[in-house]
PDB file of C-alpha atoms and ligand atoms in Angstrom:
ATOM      1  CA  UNK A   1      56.724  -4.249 -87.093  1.00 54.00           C
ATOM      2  CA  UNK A   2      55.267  -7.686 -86.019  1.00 68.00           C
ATOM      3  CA  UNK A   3      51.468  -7.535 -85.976  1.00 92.00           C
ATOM      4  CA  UNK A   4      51.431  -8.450 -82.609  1.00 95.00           C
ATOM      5  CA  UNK A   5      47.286  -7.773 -82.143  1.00 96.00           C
ATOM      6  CA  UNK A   6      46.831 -10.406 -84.770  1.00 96.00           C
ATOM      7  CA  UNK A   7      48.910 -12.625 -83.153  1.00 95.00           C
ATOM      8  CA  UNK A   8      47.120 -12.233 -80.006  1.00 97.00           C
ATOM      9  CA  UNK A   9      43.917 -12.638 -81.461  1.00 96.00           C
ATOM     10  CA  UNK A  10      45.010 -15.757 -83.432  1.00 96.00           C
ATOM     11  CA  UNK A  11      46.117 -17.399 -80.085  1.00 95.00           C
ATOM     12  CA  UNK A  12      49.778 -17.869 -81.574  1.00 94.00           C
ATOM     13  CA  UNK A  13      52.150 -16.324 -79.007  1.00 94.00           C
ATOM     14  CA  UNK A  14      55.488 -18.416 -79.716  1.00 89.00           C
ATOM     15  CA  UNK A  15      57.671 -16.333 -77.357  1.00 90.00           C
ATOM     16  CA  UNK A  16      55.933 -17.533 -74.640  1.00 92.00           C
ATOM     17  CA  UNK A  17      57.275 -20.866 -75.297  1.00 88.00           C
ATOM     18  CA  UNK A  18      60.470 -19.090 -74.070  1.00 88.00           C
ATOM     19  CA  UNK A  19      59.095 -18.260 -70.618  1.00 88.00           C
ATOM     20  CA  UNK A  20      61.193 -21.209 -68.748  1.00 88.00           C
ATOM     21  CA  UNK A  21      64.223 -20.635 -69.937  1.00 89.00           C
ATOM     22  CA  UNK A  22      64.217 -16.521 -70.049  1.00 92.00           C
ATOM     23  CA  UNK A  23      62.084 -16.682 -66.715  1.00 93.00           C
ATOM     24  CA  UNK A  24      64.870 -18.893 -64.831  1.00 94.00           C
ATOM     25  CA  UNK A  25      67.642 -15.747 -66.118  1.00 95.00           C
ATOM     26  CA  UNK A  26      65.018 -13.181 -64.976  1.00 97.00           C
ATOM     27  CA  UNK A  27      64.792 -14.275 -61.475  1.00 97.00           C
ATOM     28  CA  UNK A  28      68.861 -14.368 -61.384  1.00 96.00           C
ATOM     29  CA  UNK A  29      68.865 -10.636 -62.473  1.00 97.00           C
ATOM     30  CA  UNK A  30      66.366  -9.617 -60.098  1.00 98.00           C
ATOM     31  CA  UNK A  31      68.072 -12.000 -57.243  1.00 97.00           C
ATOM     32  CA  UNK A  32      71.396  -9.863 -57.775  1.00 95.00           C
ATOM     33  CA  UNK A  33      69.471  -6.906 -58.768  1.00 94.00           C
ATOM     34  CA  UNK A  34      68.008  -7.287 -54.888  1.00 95.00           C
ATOM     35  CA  UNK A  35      71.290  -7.037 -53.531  1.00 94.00           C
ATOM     36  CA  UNK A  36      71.731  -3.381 -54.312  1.00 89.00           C
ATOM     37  CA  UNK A  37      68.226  -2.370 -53.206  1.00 95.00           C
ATOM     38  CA  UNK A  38      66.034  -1.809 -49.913  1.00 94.00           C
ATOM     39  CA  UNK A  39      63.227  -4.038 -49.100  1.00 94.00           C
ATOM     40  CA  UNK A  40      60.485  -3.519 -50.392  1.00 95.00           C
ATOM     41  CA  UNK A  41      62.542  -2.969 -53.528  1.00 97.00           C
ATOM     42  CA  UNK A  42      60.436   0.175 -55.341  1.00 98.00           C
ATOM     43  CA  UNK A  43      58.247   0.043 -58.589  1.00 98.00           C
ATOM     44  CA  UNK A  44      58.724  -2.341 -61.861  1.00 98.00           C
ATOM     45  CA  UNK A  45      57.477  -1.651 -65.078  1.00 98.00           C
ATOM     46  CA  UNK A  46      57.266  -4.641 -67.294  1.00 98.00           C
ATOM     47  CA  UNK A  47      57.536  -3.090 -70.904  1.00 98.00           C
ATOM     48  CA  UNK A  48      55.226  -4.849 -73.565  1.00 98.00           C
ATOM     49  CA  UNK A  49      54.167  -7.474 -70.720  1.00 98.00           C
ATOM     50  CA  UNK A  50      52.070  -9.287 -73.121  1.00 97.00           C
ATOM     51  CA  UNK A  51      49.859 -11.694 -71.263  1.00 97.00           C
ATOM     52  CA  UNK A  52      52.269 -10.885 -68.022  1.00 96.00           C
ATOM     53  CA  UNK A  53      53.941 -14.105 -68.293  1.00 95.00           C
ATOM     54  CA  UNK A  54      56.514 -12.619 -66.463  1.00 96.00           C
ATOM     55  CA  UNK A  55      55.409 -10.269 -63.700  1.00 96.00           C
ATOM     56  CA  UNK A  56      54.647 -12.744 -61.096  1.00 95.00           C
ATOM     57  CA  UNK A  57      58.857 -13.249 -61.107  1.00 96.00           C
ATOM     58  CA  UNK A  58      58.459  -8.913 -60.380  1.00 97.00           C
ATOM     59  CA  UNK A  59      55.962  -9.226 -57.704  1.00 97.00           C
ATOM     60  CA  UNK A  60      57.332 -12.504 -55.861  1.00 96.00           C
ATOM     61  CA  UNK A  61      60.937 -10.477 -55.700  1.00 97.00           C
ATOM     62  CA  UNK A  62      59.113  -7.688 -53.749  1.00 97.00           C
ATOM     63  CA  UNK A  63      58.204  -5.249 -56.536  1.00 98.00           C
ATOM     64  CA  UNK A  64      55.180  -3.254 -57.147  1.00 98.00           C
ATOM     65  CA  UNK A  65      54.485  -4.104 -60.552  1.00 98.00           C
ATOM     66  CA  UNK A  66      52.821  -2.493 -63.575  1.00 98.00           C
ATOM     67  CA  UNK A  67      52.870  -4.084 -66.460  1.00 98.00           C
ATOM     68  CA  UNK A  68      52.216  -1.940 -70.263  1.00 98.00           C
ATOM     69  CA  UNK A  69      51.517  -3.135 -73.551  1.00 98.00           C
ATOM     70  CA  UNK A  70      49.782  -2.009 -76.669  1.00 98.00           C
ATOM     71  CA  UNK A  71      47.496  -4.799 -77.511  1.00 98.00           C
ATOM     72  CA  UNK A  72      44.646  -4.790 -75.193  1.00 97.00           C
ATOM     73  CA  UNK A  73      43.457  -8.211 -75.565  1.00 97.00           C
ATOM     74  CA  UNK A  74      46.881  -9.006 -74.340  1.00 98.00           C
ATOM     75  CA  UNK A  75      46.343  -6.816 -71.550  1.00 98.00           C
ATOM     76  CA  UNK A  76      42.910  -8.392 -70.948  1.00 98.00           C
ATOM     77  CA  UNK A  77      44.547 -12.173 -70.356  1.00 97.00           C
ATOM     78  CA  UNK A  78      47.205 -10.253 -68.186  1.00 97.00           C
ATOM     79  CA  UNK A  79      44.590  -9.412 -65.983  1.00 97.00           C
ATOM     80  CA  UNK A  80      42.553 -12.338 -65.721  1.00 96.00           C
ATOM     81  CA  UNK A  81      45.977 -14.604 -65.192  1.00 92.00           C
ATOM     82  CA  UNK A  82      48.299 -12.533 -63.539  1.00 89.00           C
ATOM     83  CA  UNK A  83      49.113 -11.971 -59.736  1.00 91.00           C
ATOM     84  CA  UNK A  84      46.686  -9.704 -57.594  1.00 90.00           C
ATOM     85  CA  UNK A  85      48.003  -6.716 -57.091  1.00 92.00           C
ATOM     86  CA  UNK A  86      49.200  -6.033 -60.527  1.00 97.00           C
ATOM     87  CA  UNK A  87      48.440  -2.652 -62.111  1.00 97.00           C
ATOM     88  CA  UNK A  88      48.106  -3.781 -66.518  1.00 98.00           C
ATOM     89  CA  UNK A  89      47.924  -0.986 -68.565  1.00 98.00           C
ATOM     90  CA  UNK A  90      47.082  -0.493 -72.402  1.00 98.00           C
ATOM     91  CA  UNK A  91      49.833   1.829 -73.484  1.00 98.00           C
ATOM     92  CA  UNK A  92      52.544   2.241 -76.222  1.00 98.00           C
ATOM     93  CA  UNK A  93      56.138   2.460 -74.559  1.00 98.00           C
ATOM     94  CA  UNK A  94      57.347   4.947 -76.982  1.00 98.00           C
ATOM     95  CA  UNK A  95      55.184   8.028 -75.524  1.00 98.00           C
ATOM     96  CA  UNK A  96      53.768   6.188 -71.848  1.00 98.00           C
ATOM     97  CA  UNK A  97      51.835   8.882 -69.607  1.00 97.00           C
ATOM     98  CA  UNK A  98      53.962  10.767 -66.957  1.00 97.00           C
ATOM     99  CA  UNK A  99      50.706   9.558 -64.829  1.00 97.00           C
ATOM    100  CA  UNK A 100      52.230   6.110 -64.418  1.00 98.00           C
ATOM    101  CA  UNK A 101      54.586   7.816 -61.876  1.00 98.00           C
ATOM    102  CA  UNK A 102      58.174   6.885 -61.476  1.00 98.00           C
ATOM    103  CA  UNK A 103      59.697   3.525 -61.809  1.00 98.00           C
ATOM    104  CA  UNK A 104      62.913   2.057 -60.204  1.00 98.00           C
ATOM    105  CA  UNK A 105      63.490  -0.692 -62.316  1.00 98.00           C
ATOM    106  CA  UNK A 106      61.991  -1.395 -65.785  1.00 98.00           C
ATOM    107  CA  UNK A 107      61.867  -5.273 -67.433  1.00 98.00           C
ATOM    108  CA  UNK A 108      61.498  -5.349 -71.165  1.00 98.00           C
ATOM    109  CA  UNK A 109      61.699  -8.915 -72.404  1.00 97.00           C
ATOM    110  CA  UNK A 110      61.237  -8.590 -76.286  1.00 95.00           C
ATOM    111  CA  UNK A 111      59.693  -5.715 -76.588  1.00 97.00           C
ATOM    112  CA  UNK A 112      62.302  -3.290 -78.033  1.00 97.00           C
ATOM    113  CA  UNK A 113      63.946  -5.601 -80.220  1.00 96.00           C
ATOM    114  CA  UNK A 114      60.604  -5.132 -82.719  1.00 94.00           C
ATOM    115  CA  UNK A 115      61.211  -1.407 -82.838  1.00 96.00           C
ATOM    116  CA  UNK A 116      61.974   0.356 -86.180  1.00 95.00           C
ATOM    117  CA  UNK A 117      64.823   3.403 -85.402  1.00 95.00           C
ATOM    118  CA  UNK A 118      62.584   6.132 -84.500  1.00 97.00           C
ATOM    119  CA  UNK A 119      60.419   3.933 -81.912  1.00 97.00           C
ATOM    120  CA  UNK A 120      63.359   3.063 -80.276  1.00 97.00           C
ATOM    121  CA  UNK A 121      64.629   6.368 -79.252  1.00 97.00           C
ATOM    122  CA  UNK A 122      60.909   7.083 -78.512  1.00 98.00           C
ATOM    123  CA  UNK A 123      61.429   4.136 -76.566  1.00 98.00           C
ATOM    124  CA  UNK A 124      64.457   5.293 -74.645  1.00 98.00           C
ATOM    125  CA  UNK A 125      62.654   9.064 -74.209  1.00 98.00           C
ATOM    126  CA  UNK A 126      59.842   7.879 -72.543  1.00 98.00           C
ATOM    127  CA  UNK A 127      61.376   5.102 -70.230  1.00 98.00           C
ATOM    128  CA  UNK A 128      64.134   7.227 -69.656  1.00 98.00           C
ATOM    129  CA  UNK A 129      61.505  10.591 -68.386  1.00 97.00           C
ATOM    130  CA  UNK A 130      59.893   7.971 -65.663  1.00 98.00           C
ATOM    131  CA  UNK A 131      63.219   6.902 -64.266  1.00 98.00           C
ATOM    132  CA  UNK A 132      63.801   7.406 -60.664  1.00 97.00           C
ATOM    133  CA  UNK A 133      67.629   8.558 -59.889  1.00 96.00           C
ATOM    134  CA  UNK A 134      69.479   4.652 -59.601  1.00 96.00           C
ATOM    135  CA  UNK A 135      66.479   3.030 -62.371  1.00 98.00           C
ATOM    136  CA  UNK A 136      67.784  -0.240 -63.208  1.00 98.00           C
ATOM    137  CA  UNK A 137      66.654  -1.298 -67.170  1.00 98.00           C
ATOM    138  CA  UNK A 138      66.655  -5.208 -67.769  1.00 98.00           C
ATOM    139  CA  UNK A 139      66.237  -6.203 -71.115  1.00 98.00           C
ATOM    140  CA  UNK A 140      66.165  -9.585 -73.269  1.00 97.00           C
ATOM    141  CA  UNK A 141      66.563  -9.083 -77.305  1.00 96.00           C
ATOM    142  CA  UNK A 142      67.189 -10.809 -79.567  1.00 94.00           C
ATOM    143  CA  UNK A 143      70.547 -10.412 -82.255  1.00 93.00           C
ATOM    144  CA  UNK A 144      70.430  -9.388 -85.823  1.00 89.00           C
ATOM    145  CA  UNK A 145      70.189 -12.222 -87.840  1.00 81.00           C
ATOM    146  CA  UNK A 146      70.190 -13.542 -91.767  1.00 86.00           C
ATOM    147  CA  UNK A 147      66.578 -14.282 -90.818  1.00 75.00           C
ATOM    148  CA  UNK A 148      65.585 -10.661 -90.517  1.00 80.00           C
ATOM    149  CA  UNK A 149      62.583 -11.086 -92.490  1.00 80.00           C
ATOM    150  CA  UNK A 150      61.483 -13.776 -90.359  1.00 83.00           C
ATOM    151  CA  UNK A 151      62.401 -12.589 -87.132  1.00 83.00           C
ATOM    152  CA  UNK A 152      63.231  -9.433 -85.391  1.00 86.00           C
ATOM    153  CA  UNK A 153      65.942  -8.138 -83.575  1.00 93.00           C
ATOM    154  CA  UNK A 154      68.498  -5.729 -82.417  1.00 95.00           C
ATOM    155  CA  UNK A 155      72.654  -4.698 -82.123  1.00 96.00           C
ATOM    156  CA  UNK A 156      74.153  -4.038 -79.317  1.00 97.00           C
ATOM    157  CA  UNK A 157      74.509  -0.092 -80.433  1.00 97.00           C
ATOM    158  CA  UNK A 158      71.028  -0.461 -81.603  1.00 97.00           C
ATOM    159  CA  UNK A 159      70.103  -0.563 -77.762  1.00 98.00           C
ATOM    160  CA  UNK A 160      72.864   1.448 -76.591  1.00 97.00           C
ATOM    161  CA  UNK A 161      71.837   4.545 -78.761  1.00 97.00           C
ATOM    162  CA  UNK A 162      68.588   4.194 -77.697  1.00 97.00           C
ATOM    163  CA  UNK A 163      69.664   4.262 -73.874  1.00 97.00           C
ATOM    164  CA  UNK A 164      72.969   6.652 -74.161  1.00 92.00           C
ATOM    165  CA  UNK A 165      71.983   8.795 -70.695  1.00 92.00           C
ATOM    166  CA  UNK A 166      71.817   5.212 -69.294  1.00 97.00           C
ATOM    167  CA  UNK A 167      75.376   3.103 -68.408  1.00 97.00           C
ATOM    168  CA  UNK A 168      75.534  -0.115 -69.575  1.00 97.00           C
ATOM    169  CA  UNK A 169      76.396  -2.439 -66.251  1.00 97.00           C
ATOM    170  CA  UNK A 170      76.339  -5.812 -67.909  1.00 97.00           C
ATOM    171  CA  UNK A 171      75.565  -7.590 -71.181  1.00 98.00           C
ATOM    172  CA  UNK A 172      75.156 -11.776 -70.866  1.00 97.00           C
ATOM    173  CA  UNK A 173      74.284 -14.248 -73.576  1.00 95.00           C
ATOM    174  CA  UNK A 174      70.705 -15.221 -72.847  1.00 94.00           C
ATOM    175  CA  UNK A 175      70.213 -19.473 -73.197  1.00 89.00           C
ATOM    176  CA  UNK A 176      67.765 -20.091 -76.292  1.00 87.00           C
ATOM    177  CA  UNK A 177      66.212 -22.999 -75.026  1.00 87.00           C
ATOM    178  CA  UNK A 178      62.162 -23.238 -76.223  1.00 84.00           C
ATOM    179  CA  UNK A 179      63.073 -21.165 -78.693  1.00 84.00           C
ATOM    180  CA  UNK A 180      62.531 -22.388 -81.865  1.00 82.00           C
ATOM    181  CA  UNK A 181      63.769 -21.817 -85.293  1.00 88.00           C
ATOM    182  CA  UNK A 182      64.243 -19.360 -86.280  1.00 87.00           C
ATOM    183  CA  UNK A 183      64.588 -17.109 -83.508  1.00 86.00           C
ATOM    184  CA  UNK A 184      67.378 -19.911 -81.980  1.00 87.00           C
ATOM    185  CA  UNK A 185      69.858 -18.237 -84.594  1.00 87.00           C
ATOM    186  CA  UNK A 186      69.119 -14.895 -83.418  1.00 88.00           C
ATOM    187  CA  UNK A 187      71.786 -14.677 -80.378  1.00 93.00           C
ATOM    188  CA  UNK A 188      69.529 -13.114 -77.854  1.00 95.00           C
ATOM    189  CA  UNK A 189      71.850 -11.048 -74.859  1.00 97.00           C
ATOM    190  CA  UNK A 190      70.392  -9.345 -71.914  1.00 98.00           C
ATOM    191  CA  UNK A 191      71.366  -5.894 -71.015  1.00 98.00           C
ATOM    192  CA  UNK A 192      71.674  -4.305 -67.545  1.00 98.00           C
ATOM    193  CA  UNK A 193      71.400  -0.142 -68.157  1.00 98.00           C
ATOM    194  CA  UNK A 194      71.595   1.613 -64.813  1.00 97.00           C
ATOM    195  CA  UNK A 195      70.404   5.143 -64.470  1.00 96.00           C
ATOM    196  CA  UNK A 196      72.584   8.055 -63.048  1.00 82.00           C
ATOM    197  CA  UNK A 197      71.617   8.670 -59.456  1.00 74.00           C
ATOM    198  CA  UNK A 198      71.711  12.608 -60.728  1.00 66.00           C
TER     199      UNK A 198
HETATM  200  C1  SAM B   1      57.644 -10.745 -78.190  1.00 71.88           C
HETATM  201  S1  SAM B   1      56.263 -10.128 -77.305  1.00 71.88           S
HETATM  202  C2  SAM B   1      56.812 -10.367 -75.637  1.00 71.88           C
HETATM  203  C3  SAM B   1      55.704 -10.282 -74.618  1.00 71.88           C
HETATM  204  C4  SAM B   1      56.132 -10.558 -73.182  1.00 71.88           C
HETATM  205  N1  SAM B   1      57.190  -9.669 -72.743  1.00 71.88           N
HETATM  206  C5  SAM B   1      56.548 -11.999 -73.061  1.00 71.88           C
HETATM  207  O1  SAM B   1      57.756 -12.262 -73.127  1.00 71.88           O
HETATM  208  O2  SAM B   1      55.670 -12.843 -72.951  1.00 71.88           O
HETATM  209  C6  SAM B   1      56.431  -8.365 -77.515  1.00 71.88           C
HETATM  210  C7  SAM B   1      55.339  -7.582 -76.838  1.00 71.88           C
HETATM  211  O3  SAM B   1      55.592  -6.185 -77.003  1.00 71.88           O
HETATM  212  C8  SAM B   1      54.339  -5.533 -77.215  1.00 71.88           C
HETATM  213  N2  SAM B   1      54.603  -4.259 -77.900  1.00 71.88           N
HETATM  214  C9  SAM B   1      55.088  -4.057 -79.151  1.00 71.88           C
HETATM  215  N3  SAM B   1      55.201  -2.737 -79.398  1.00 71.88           N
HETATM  216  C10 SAM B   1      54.799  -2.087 -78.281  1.00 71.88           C
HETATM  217  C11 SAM B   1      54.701  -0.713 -77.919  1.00 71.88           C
HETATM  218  N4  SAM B   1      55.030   0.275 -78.778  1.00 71.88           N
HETATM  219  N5  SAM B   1      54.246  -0.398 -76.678  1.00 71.88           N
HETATM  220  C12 SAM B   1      53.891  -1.376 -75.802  1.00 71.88           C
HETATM  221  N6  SAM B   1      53.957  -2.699 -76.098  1.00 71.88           N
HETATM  222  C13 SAM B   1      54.401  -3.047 -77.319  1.00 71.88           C
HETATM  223  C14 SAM B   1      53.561  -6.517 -78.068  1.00 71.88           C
HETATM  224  O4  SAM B   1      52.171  -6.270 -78.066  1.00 71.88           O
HETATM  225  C15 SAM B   1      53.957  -7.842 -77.411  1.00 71.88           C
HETATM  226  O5  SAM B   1      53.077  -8.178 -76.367  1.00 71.88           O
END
């Protein structure tokens, strides 16, 4: 798995280079993703939020808006940057605390895609035990690649498995503009997984 704390710590945070062009797709999603839903729209979780260069899209579409991740000194710039009114948790998304409550829709931009196997179905598990009846699960990953060694990423049944109580609505080819090589070979697709209303 990518040694993300390092990373952090090192100040070199390349996906975030990708925040235009994936941001731009996000607010489409949530746009038609408002469509469906009341307003206010309910509770976001923003899976492996990083420094939460994404939640302000959440919390200007209406949500209330936690954001996890497992490196706290991400979690520390997420604070200090990010949008009032933004809960940022330290946490690990395979086994999150049934105290964060139930969410209605959960964002994980490049997150799951550095998952071995067993992480990911922890993954699924735990997301899937804070889902309210209708959750909506929007996620950006990148593509297997010959780069593997360089550069992470997932299959389509990769996610699927991971998600199988979940039915997949859509799956788009994301842009990969500002991303550079070699994660521009890596086909990134977002995902649209809603939950059963039960
Ligand atoms: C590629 S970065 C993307 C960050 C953010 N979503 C963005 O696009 O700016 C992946 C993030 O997932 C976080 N992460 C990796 N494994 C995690 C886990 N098990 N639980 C929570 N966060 C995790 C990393 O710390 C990192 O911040």
């Amino acid at each position: 798995m990518t040694n993300y704390a390092r990373m952090y710590r090192l100040g070199f945070t390349p996906w975030e280079r990708y925040g235009p062009a994936a941001g731009a797709q996000l607010r489409s999603w949530l746009d038609r993703e408002a469509q469906d839903r009341p307003s206010p729209p309910g509770r976001a979780l923003d899976i492996g939020c990083g420094r939460g260069q994404f939640t302000s899209e959440l919390v200007d579409h209406g949500w209330e808006t936690t954001g996890v991740d497992l490196v706290p000194l991400a979690i520390e710039a997420a604070r200090e940057k990010g949008p009032a009114g933004v809960d940022y948790v330290v946490g690990d998304v395979t086994d999150l605390s049934p105290d964060l409550g139930t969410f209605d829709l959960f964002v994980d931009i490049g997150c799951f895609q550095g998952l071995d196997r067993t992480q990911r179905v922890a993954h699924g598990r735990s997301v899937t035990a804070l889902a309210a009846p209708g959750a909506t699960l929007l996620m950006l990953a990148f593509g297997p690649s010959i780069y593997r060694r360089m550069v992470e990423g997932v299959s389509q049944e990769e996610v699927e498995d991971a998600f199988s109580g979940w039915e997949l609505i859509d799956v788009e080819d994301a842009p990969t503009k500002g991303l550079g090589f070699p994660m521009n070979r890596t086909r990134p697709k977002w995902y649209r997984f809603r939950r059963s209303t039960g």
